Short mmCIF file of C-alpha atoms and ligand atoms in Angstrom, two decimals:
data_model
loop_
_atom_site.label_atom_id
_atom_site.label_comp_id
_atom_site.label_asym_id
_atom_site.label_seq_id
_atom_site.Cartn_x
_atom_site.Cartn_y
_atom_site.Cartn_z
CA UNK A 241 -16.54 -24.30 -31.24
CA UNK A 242 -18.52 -21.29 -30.15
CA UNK A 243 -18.21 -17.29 -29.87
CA UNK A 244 -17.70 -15.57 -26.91
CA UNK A 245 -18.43 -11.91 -27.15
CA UNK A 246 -17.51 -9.73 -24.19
CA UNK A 247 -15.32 -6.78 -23.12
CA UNK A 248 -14.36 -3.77 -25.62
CA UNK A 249 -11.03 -1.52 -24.91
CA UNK A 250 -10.85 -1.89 -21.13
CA UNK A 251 -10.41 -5.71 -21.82
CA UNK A 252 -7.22 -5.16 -23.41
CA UNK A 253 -6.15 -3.17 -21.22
CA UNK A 254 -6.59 -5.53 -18.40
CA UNK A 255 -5.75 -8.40 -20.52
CA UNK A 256 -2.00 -6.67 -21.10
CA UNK A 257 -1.60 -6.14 -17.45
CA UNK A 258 -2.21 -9.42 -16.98
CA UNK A 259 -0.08 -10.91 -19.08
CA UNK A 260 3.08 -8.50 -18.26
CA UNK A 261 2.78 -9.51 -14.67
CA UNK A 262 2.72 -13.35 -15.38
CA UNK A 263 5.62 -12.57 -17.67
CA UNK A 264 7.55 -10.91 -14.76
CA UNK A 265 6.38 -13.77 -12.70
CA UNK A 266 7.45 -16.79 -14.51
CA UNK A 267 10.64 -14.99 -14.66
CA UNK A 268 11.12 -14.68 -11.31
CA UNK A 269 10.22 -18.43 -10.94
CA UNK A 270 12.57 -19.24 -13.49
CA UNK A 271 15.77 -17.09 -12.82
CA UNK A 272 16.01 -17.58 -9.03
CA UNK A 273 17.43 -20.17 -7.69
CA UNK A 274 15.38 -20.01 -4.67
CA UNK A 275 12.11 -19.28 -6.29
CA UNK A 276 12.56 -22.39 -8.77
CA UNK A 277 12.40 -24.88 -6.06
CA UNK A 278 8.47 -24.20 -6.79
CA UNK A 279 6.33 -25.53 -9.02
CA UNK A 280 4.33 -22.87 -10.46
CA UNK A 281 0.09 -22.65 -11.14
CA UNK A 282 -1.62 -20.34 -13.16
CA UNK A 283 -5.58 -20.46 -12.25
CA UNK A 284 -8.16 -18.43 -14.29
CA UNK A 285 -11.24 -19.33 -12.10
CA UNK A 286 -13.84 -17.63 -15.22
CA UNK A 287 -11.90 -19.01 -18.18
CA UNK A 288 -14.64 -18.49 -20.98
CA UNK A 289 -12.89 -20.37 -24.24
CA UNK A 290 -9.60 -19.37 -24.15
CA UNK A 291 -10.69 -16.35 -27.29
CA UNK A 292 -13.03 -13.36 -27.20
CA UNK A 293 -14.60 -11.83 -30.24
CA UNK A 294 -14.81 -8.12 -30.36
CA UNK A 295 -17.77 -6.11 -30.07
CA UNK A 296 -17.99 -3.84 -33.09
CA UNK A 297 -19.78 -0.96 -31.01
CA UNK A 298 -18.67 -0.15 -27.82
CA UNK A 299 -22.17 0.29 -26.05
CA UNK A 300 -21.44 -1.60 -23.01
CA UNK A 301 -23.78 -2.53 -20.23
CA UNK A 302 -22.44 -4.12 -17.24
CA UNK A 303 -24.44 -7.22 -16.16
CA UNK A 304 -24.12 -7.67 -12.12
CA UNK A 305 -25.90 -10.78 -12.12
CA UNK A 306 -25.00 -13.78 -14.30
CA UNK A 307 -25.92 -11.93 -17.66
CA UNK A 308 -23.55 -11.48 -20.78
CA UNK A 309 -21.42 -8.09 -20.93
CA UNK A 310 -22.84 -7.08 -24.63
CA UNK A 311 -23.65 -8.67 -27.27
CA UNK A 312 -23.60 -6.99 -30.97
CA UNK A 313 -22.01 -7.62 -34.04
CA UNK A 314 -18.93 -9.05 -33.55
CA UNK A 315 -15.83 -8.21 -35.54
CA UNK A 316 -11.92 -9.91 -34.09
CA UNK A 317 -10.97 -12.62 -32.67
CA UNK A 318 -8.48 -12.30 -30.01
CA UNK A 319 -6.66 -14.17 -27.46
CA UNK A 320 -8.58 -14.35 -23.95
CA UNK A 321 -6.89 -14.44 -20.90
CA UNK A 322 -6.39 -18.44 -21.04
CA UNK A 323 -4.39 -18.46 -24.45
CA UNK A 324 -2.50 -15.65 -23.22
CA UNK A 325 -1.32 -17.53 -20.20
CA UNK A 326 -0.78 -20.41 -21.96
CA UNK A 327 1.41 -19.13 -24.37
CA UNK A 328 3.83 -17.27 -22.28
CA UNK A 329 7.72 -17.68 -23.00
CA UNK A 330 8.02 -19.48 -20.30
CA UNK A 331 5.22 -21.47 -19.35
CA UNK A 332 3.72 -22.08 -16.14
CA UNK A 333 4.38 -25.73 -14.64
CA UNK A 334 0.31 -26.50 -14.19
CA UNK A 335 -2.73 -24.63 -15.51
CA UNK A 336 -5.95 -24.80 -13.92
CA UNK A 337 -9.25 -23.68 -16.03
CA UNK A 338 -12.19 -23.06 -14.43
CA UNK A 339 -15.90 -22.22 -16.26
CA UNK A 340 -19.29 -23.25 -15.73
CA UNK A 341 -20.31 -23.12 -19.00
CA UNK A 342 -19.79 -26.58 -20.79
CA UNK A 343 -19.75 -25.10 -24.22
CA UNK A 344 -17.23 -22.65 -23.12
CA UNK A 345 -15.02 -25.40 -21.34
CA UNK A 346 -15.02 -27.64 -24.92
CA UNK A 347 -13.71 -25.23 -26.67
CA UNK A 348 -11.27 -24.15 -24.66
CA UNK A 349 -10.45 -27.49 -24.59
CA UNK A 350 -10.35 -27.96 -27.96
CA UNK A 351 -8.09 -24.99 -28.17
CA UNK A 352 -5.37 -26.06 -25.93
CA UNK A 353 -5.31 -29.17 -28.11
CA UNK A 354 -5.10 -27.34 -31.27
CA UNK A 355 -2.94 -24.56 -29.93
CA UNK A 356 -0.67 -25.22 -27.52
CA UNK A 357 -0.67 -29.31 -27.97
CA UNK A 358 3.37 -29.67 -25.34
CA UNK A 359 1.36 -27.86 -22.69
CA UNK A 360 -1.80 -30.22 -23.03
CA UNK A 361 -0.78 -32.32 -20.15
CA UNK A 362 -0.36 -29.51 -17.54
CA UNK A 363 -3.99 -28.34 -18.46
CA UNK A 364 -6.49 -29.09 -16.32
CA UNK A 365 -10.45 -27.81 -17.77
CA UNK A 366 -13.06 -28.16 -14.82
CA UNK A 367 -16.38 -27.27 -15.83
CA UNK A 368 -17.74 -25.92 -12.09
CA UNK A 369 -18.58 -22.97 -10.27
CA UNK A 370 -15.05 -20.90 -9.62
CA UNK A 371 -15.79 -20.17 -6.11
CA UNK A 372 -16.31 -23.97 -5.31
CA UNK A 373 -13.73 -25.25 -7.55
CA UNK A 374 -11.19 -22.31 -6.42
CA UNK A 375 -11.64 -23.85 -2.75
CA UNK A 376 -11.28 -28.00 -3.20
CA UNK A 377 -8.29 -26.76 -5.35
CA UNK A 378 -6.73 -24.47 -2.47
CA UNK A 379 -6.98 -27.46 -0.03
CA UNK A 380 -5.30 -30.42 -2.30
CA UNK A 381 -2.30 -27.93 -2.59
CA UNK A 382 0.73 -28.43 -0.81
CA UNK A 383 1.80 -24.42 -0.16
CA UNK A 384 5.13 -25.28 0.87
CA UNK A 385 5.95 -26.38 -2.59
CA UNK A 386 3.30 -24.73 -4.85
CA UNK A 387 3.16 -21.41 -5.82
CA UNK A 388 0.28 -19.58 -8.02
CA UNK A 389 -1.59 -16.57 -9.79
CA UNK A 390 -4.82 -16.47 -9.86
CA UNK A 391 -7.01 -14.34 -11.92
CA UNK A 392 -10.71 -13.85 -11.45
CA UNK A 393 -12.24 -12.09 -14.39
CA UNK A 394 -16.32 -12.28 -13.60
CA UNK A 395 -18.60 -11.36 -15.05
CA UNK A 396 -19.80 -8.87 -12.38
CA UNK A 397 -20.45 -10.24 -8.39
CA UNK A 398 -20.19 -14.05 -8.92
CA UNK A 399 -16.87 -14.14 -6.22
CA UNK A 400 -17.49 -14.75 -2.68
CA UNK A 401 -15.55 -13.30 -0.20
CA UNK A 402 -15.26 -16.47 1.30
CA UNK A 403 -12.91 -17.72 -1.85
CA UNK A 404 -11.20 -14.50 -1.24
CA UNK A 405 -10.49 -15.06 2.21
CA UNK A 406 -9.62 -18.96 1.50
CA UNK A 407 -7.08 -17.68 -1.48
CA UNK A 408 -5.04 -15.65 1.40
CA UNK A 409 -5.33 -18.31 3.59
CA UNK A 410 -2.90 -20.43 1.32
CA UNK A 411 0.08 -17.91 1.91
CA UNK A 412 1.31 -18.68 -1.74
CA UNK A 413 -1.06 -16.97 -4.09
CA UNK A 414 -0.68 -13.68 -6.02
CA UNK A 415 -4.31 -12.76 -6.93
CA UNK A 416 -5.55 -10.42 -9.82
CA UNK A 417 -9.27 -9.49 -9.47
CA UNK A 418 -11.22 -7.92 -12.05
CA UNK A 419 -13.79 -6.12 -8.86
CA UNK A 420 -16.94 -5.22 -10.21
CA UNK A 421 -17.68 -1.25 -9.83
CA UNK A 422 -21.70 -1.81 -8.43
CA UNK A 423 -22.22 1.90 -8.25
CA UNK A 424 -25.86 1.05 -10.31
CA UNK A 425 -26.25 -1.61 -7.65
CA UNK A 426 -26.10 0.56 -5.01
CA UNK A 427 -29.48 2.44 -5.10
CA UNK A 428 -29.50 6.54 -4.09
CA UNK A 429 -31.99 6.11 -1.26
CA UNK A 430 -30.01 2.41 -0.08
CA UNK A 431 -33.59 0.99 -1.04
CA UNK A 432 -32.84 -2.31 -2.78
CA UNK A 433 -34.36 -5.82 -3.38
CA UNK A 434 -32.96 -7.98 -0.13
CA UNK A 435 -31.70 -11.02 -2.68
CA UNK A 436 -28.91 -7.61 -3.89
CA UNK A 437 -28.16 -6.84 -0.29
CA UNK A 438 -27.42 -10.50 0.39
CA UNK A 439 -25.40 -10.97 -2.66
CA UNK A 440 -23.27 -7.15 -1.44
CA UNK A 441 -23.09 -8.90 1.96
CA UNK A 442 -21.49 -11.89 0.46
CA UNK A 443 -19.37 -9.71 -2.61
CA UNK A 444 -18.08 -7.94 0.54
CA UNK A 445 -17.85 -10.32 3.12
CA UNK A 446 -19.37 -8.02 5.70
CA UNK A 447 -22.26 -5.97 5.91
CA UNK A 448 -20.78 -3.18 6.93
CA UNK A 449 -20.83 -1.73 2.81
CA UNK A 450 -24.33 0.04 4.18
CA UNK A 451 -22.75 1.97 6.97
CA UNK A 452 -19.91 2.92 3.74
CA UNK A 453 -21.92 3.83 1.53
CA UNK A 454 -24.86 5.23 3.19
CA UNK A 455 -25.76 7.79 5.77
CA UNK A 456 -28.72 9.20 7.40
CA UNK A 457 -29.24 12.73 8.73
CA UNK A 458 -31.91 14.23 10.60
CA UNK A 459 -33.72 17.88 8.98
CA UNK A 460 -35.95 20.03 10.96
CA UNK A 461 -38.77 20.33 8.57
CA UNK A 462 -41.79 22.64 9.04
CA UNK A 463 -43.61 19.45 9.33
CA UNK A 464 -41.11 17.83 12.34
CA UNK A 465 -38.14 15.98 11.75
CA UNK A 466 -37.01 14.38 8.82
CA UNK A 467 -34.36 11.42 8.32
CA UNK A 468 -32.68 11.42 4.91
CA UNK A 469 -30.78 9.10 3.58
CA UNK A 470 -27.32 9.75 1.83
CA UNK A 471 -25.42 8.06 -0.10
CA UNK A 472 -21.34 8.21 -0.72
CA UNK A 473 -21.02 4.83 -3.35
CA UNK A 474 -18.86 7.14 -5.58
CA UNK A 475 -15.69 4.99 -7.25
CA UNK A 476 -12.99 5.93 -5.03
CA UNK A 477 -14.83 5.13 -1.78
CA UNK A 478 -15.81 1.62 -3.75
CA UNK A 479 -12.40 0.85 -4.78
CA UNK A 480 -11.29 2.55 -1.46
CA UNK A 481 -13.44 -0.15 0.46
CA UNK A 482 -12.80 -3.28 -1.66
CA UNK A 483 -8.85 -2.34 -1.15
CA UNK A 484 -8.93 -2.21 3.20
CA UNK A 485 -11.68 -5.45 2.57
CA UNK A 486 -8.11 -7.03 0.86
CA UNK A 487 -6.18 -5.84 3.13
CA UNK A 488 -7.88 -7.46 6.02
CA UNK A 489 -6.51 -10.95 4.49
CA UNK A 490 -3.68 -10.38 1.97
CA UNK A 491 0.09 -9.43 2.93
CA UNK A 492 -0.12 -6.72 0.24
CA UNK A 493 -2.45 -5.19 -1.90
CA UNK A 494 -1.73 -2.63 -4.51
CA UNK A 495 -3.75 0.38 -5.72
CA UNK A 496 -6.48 -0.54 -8.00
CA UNK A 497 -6.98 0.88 -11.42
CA UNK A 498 -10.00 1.58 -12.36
CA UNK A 499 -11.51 0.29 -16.22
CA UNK A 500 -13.95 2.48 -18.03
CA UNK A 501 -16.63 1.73 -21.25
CA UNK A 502 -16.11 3.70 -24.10
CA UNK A 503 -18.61 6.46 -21.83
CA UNK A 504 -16.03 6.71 -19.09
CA UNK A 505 -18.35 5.12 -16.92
CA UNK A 506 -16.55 3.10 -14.32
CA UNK A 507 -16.92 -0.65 -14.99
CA UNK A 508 -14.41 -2.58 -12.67
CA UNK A 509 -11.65 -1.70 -10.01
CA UNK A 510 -8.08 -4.27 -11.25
CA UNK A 511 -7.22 -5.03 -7.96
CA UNK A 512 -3.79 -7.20 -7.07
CA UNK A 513 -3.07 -8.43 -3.39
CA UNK A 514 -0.25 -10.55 -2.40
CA UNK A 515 -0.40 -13.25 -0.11
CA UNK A 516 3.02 -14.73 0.95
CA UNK A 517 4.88 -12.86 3.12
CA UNK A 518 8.92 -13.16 1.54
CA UNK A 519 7.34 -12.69 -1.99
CA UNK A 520 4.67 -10.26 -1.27
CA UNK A 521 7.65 -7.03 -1.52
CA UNK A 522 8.82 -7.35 -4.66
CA UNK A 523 5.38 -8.89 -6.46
CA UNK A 524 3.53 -5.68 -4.94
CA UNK A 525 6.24 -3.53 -6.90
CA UNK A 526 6.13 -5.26 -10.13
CA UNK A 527 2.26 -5.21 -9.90
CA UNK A 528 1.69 -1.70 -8.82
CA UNK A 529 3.93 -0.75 -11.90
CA UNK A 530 2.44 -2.66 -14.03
CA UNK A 531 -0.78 -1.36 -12.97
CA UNK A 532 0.38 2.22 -12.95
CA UNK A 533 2.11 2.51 -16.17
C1 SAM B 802 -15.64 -12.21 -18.59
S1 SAM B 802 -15.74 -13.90 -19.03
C2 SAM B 802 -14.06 -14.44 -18.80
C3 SAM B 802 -13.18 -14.09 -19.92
C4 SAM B 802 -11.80 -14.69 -19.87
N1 SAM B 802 -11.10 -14.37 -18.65
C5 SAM B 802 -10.99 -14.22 -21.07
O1 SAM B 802 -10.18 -13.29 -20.94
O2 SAM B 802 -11.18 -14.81 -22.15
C6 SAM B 802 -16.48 -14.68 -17.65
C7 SAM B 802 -16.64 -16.19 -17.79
O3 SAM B 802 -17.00 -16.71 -16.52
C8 SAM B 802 -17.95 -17.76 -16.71
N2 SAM B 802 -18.68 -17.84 -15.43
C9 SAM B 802 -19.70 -17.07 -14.98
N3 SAM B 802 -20.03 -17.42 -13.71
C10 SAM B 802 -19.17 -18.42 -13.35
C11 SAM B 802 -18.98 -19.15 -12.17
N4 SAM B 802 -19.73 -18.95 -11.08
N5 SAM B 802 -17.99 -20.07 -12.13
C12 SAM B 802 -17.21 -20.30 -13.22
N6 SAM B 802 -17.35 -19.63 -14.39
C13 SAM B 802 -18.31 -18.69 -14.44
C14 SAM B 802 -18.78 -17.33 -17.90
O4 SAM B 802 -19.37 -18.45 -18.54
C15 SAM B 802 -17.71 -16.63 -18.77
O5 SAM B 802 -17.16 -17.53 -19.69
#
């Protein structure tokens, strides 16, 4: 069994919201007779090991690339997202755990065994990149009679846009996505190593984030003219843009709330978008409580 350390308060706080929506969820699923013609999935595409040990000081430093969130002393031990879902009221009819960390994946495995031993046969564990897994999974579905949440809870910009876009496609998921907030990323002049612009162009799905978040204007200078670049990456026109980039694909897509370190520095955007058209009214509402209150 091993440690993972990650998150501090704002993890909680997503971590609740999460788990009051798939709460409101299963009981739709379960108390309408419509709705229960469905067999239900829960997919956590960045499952870690179903716990998460607390960091003992909150001196957080967002990784964008495949790095760890923080690591210090740890103190608690406290459900992650999987164990959360997994031990719902009602359950879910099939779980789906995705991580690419082996380690991770055993003992998560280990834990469902231990914990939650009736649900063992719904689990499955695949240790694989989320945005290839998420995808083969999508396609063996059959949408007419499947129904699903899906969470995505990266570490920063490990989710294509393409497994975004393939997510909608399926008309039956309700996605939560834990969007990183890349204003670090995004450089003040829009000078920036080409391997970050291709990984924005591929967070984003379009290039047009450089047109978003940057501007140039001309300045008479004594010396001639001048172009200067500016740039507008501030939170709200991040979370604006990741919002209409959902909205391109999704039926509905709530406002985000934006997750703060201990410094009030923004970390993530919680965004939820809704892709099947009858269910999209009411899921929108529950979410956009949920993320509101
Ligand atoms: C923030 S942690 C997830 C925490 C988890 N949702 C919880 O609440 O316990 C992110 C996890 O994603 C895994 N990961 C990172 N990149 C991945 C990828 N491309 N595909 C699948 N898993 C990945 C990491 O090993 C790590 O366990």
């Amino acid at each position: 069994m091993i440690e993972h350390v990650f998150g501090g308060s704002w993890t909680e706080d997503k971590l609740r919201r999460l788990h009051e929506y798939l709460i409101a969820y299963r009981n739709i699923f379960t108390s309408n007779p419509r709705a229960r013609y469905f067999k239900t999935w829960y997919v956590d595409a960045f499952a870690g090991t179903g716990s998460r040990s607390t960091p003992k000081s909150a001196s957080l430093q967002l990784d964008y690339g495949d790095g760890y969130l923080v690591d210090d002393d740890t103190s608690n031990f406290l459900d992650g997202s999987a164990k959360i879902a997994l031990g719902l009221p009602s359950p879910f009819d099939h779980y789906l755990f995705i991580e690419e960390s082996r380690k991770r994946a055993e003992t998560l495995q280990e834990s469902v065994l231990a914990d939650f031993p009736t649900l063992a046969e719904r689990v499955q564990i695949e240790i694989a990149d989320a945005n290839l897994a998420l995808c083969e999974w999508c396609s063996e579905r059959d949408w007419s009679k499947e129904r699903a949440v899906v969470f995505l809870d990266p570490y920063g910009m490990q989710v294509e846009w393409k497994t975004i876009t393939t997510l909608a496609a399926t008309k039956g998921i309700d996605l939560w996505y834990l969007f990183p907030i890349a204003t670090r990323v995004l450089t003040r002049d829009g000078d920036m190593d080409k391997q970050w612009a291709k990984r924005l162009d591929v967070l984003f799905g379009t290039p047009d984030w450089r047109s978003r978040f940057y501007s140039t204007r001309k300045a008479e200078t004594l010396f001639g003219p001048v172009e200067n670049v500016e740039r507008d990456a501030t939170e709200q026109n991040i979370q604006n843009f990741i919002e209409e980039r959902l909205d391109t694909c999704f039926v509905a897509v709530a406002r985000s709330r934006i997750l703060r370190n201990s410094k009030s520095s923004p970390l993530f955007a919680l965004c939820f978008a809704a892709s099947n058209e009858k269910g999209a009214k009411p899921a929108l509402k529950i979410a956009q409580y949920i993320l509101e209150s």
